[in-house]
GROMACS .gro file of C-alpha atoms in nm:
model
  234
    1UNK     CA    1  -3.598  11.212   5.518
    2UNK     CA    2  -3.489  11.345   5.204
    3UNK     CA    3  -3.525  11.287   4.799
    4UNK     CA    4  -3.611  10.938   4.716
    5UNK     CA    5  -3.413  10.923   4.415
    6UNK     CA    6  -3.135  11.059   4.585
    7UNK     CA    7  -3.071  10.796   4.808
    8UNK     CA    8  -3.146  10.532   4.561
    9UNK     CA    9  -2.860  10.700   4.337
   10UNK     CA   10  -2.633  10.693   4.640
   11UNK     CA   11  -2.708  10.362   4.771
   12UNK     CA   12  -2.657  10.212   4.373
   13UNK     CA   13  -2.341  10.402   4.358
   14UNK     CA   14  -2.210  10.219   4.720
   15UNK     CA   15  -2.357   9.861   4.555
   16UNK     CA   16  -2.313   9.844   4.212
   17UNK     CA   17  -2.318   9.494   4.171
   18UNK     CA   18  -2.661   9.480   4.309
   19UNK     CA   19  -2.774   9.675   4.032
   20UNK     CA   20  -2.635   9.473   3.763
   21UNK     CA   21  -2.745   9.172   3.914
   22UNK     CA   22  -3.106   9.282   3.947
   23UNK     CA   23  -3.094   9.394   3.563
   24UNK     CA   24  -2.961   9.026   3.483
   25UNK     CA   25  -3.243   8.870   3.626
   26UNK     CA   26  -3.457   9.091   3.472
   27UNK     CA   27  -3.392   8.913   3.072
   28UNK     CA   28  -3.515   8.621   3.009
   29UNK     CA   29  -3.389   8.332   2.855
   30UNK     CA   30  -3.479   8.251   2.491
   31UNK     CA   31  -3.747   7.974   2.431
   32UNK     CA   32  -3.654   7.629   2.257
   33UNK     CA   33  -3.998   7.495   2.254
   34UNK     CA   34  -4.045   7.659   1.916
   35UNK     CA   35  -3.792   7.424   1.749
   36UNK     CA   36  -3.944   7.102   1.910
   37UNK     CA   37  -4.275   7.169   1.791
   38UNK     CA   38  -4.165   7.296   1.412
   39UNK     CA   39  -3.993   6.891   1.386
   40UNK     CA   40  -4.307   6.743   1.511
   41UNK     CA   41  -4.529   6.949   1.235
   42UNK     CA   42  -4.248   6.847   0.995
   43UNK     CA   43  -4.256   6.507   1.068
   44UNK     CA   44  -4.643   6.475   1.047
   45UNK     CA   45  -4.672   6.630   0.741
   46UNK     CA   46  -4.410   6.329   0.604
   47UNK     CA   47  -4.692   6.065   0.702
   48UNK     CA   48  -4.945   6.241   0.576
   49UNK     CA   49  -4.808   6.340   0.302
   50UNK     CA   50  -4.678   5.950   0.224
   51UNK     CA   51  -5.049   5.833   0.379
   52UNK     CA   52  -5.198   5.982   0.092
   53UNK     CA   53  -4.944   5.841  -0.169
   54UNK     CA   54  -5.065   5.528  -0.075
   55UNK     CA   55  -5.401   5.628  -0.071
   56UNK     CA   56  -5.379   5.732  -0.478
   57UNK     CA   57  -5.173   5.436  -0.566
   58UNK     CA   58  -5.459   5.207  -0.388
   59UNK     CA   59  -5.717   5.407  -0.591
   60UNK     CA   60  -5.532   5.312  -0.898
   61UNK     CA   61  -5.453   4.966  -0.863
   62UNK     CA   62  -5.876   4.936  -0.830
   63UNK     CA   63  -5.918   5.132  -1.145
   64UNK     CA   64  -5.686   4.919  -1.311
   65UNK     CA   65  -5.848   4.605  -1.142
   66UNK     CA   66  -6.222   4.693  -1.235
   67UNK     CA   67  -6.130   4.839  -1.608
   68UNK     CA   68  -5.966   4.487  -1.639
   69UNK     CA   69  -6.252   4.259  -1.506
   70UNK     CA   70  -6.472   4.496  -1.716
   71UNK     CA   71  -6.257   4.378  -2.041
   72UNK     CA   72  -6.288   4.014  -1.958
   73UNK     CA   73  -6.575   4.034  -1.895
   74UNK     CA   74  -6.688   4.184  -2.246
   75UNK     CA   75  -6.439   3.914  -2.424
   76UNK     CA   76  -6.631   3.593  -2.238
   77UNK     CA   77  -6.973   3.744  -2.324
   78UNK     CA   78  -6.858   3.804  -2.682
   79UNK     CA   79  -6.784   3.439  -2.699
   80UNK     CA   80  -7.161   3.358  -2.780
   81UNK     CA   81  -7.067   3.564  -3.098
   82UNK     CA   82  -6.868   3.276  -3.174
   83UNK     CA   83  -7.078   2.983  -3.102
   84UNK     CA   84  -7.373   3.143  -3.309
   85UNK     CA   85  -7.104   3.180  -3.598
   86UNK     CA   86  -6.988   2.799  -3.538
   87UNK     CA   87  -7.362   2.662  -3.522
   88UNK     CA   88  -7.426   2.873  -3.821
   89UNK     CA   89  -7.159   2.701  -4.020
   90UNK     CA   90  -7.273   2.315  -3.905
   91UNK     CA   91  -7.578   2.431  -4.119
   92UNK     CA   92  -7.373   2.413  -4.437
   93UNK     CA   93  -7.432   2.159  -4.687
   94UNK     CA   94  -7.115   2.056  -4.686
   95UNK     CA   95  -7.112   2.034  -4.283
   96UNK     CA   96  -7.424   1.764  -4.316
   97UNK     CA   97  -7.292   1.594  -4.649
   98UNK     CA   98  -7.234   1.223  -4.474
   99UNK     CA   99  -6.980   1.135  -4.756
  100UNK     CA  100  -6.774   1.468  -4.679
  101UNK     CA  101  -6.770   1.370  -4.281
  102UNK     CA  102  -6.683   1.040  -4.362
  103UNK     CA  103  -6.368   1.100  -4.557
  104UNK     CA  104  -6.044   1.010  -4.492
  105UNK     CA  105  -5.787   1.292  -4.615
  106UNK     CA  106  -5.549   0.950  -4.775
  107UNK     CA  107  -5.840   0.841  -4.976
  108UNK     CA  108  -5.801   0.887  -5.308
  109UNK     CA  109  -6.247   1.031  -5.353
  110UNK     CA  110  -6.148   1.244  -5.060
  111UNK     CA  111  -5.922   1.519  -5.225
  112UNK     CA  112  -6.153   1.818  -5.175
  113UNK     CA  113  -6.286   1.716  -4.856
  114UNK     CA  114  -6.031   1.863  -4.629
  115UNK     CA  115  -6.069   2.184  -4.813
  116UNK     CA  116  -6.433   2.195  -4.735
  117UNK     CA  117  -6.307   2.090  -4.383
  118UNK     CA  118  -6.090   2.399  -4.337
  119UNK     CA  119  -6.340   2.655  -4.528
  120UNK     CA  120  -6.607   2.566  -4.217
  121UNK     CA  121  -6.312   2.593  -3.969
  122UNK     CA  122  -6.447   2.184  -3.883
  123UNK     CA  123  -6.201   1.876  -3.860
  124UNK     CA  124  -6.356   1.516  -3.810
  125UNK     CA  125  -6.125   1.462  -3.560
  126UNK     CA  126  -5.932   1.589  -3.220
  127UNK     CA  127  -5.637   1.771  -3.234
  128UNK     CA  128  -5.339   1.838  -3.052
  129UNK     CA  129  -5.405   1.996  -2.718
  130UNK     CA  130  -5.292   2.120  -2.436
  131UNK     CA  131  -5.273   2.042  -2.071
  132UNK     CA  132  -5.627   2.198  -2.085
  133UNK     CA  133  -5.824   2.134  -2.376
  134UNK     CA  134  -5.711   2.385  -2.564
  135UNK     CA  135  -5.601   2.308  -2.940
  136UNK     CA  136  -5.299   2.403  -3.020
  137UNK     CA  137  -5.368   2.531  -3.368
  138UNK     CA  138  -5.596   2.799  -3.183
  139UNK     CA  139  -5.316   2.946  -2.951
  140UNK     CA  140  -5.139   3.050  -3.286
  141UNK     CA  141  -5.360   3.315  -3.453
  142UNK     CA  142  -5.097   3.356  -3.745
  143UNK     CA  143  -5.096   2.969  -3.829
  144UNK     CA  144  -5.488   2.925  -3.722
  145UNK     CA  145  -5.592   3.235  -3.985
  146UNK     CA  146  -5.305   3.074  -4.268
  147UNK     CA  147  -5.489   2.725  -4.236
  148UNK     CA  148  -5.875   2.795  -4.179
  149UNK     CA  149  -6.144   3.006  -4.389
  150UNK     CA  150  -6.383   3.181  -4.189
  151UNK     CA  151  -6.187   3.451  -4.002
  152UNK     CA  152  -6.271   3.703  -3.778
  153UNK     CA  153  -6.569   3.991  -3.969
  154UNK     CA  154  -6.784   4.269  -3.896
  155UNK     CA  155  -7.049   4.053  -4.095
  156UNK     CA  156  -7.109   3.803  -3.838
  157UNK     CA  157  -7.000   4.035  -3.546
  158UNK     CA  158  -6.734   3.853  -3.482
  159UNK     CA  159  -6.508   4.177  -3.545
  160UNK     CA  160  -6.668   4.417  -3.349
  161UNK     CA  161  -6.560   4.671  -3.071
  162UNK     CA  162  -6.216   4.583  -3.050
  163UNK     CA  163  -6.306   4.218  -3.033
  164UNK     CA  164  -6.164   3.942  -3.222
  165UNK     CA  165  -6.352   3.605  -3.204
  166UNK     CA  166  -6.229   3.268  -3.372
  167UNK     CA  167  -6.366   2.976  -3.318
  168UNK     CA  168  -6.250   2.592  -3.424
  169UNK     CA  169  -6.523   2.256  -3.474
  170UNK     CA  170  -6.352   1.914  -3.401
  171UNK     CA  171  -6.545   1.580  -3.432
  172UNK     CA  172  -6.460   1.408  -3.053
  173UNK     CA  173  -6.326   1.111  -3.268
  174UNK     CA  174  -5.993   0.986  -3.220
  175UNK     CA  175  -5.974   0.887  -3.627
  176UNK     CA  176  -6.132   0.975  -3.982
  177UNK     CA  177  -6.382   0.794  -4.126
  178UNK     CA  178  -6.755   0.699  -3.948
  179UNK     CA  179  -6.872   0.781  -3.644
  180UNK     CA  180  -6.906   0.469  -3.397
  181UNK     CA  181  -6.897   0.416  -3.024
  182UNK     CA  182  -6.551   0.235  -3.073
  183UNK     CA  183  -6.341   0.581  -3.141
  184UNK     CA  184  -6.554   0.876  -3.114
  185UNK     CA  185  -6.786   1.016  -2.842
  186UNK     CA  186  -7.138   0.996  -2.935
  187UNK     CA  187  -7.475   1.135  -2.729
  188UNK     CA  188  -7.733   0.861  -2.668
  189UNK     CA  189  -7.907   0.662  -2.921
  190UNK     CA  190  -8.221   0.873  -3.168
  191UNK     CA  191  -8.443   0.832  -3.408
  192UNK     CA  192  -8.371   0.974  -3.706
  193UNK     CA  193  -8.557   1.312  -3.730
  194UNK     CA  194  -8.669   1.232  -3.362
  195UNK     CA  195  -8.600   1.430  -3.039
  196UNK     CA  196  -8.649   1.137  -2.793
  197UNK     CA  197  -8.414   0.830  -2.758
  198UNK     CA  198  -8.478   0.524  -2.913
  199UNK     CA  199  -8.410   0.189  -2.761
  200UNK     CA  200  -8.557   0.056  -3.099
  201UNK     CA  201  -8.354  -0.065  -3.408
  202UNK     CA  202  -8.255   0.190  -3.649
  203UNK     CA  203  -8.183   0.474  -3.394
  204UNK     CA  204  -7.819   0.616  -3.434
  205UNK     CA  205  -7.574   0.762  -3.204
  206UNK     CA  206  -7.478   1.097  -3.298
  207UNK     CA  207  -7.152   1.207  -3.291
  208UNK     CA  208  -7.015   1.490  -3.030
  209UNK     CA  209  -6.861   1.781  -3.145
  210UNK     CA  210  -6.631   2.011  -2.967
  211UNK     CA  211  -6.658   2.373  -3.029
  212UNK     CA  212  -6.365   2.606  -2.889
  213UNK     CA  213  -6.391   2.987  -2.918
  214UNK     CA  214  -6.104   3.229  -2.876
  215UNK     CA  215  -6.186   3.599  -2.773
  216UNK     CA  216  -5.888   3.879  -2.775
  217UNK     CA  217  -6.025   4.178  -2.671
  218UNK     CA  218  -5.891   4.551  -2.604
  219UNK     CA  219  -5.573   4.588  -2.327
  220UNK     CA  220  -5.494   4.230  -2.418
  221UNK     CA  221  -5.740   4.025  -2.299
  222UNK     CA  222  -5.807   3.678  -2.415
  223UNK     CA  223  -6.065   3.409  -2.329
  224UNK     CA  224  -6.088   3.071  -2.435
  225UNK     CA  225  -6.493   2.898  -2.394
  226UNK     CA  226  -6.558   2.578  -2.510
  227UNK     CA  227  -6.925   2.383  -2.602
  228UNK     CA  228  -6.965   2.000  -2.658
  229UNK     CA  229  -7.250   1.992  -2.877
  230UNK     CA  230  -7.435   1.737  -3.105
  231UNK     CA  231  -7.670   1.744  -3.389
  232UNK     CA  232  -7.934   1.568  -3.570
  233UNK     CA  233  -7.721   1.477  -3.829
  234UNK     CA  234  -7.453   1.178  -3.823
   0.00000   0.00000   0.00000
């Protein structure tokens, strides 16, 4: 029989080329799969990555959103601030004097009373407004502050917080002088002193009274409210 390896030796030295062939065979090729799934991960992390972008910019735009409803919110509510500081200023004597209300600024007797107008922030009649009710004088803090008394203080609360509240009385009369049913609006007919309308001779019509209230508040906010009110008084 003989050695083994001997004959192996002789047989690879008679067919070399089956040698190298087998040893060939033997080494395999190198994998590509790695590359494939290292662009995949890459690509996955991009979304995610821009997913969660959107995810903190969505976030924000809420906080931004609720802080900003949360302002308005505080400047409409601080409105009442202003009303109570209006009402509290048709208590003035001046605001109930019947020859005051009835002035007419080119009447000679009526010097003083649009100076006692302006110091109650009250005129006896519209003014200029726009497209919604708004008085113009109002939109213009500068010229509304130049031209009017009472202005915005920590006394009243009307300067409080960051809050700035002004607030404007106009007579709904289209002119000066009394209050009628031919150019102003008026509530239904009273009693004088009386709660209850009268149908009875001597009750008056009282006249209506427009109260608009201007709010700015912190990050720019501003709120316009308005009341129609009346009083007792004519």
């Amino acid at each position: 029989m003989g050695d083994p390896a001997a004959q192996y030796e002789s047989y690879a030295q008679m067919i070399p080329g089956a040698v190298m062939s087998s040893r060939m065979h033997s080494i395999a090729p190198p994998s590509r799969s790695r590359g494939v799934v290292l662009a995949v991960v890459l690509v996955v992390l991009v979304v995610m990555m821009l997913g969660g972008i959107s995810l903190l910019r969505s976030i924000d735009t809420s906080t931004i959103l609720s802080g900003n409803l949360a302002f308005r919110r505080d400047s409409v509510n601080h409105s009442t601030v202003g009303l109570n500081a209006a009402l509290a200023a048709m208590q003035r004597a001046d605001f109930k004097n019947q020859i005051i209300a009835e002035c007419v600024p080119t009447a000679a007797s009526c010097g003083s009373a649009a100076a006692k107008w302006l110091a109650m922030n009250y005129w006896p009649r519209l003014l200029e407004a726009d497209s919604n009710g708004v008085p113009v004088i109002i939109k213009n803090t500068t010229t509304f502050d130049a031209k009017f008394g009472i202005q915005p203080s920590a006394a009243d609360g009307t300067l409080e917080g960051g809050n700035k509240i002004r607030f404007l009385i106009e007579r709904m009369c289209s002119d000066y002088g009394p209050s009628d049913e031919t150019k102003c609006s008026v509530s239904d007919n009273y009693e004088l002193g009386g709660s209850y309308r009268q149908d009875k001779p001597g009750s008056i019509s009282l006249p209506l009274y427009r109260v608009t209230i201007r709010s700015d508040g912190p990050r720019n906010t501003l709120t316009y409210t308005q009341a129609i009110i009346t009083t007792r008084i004519k």
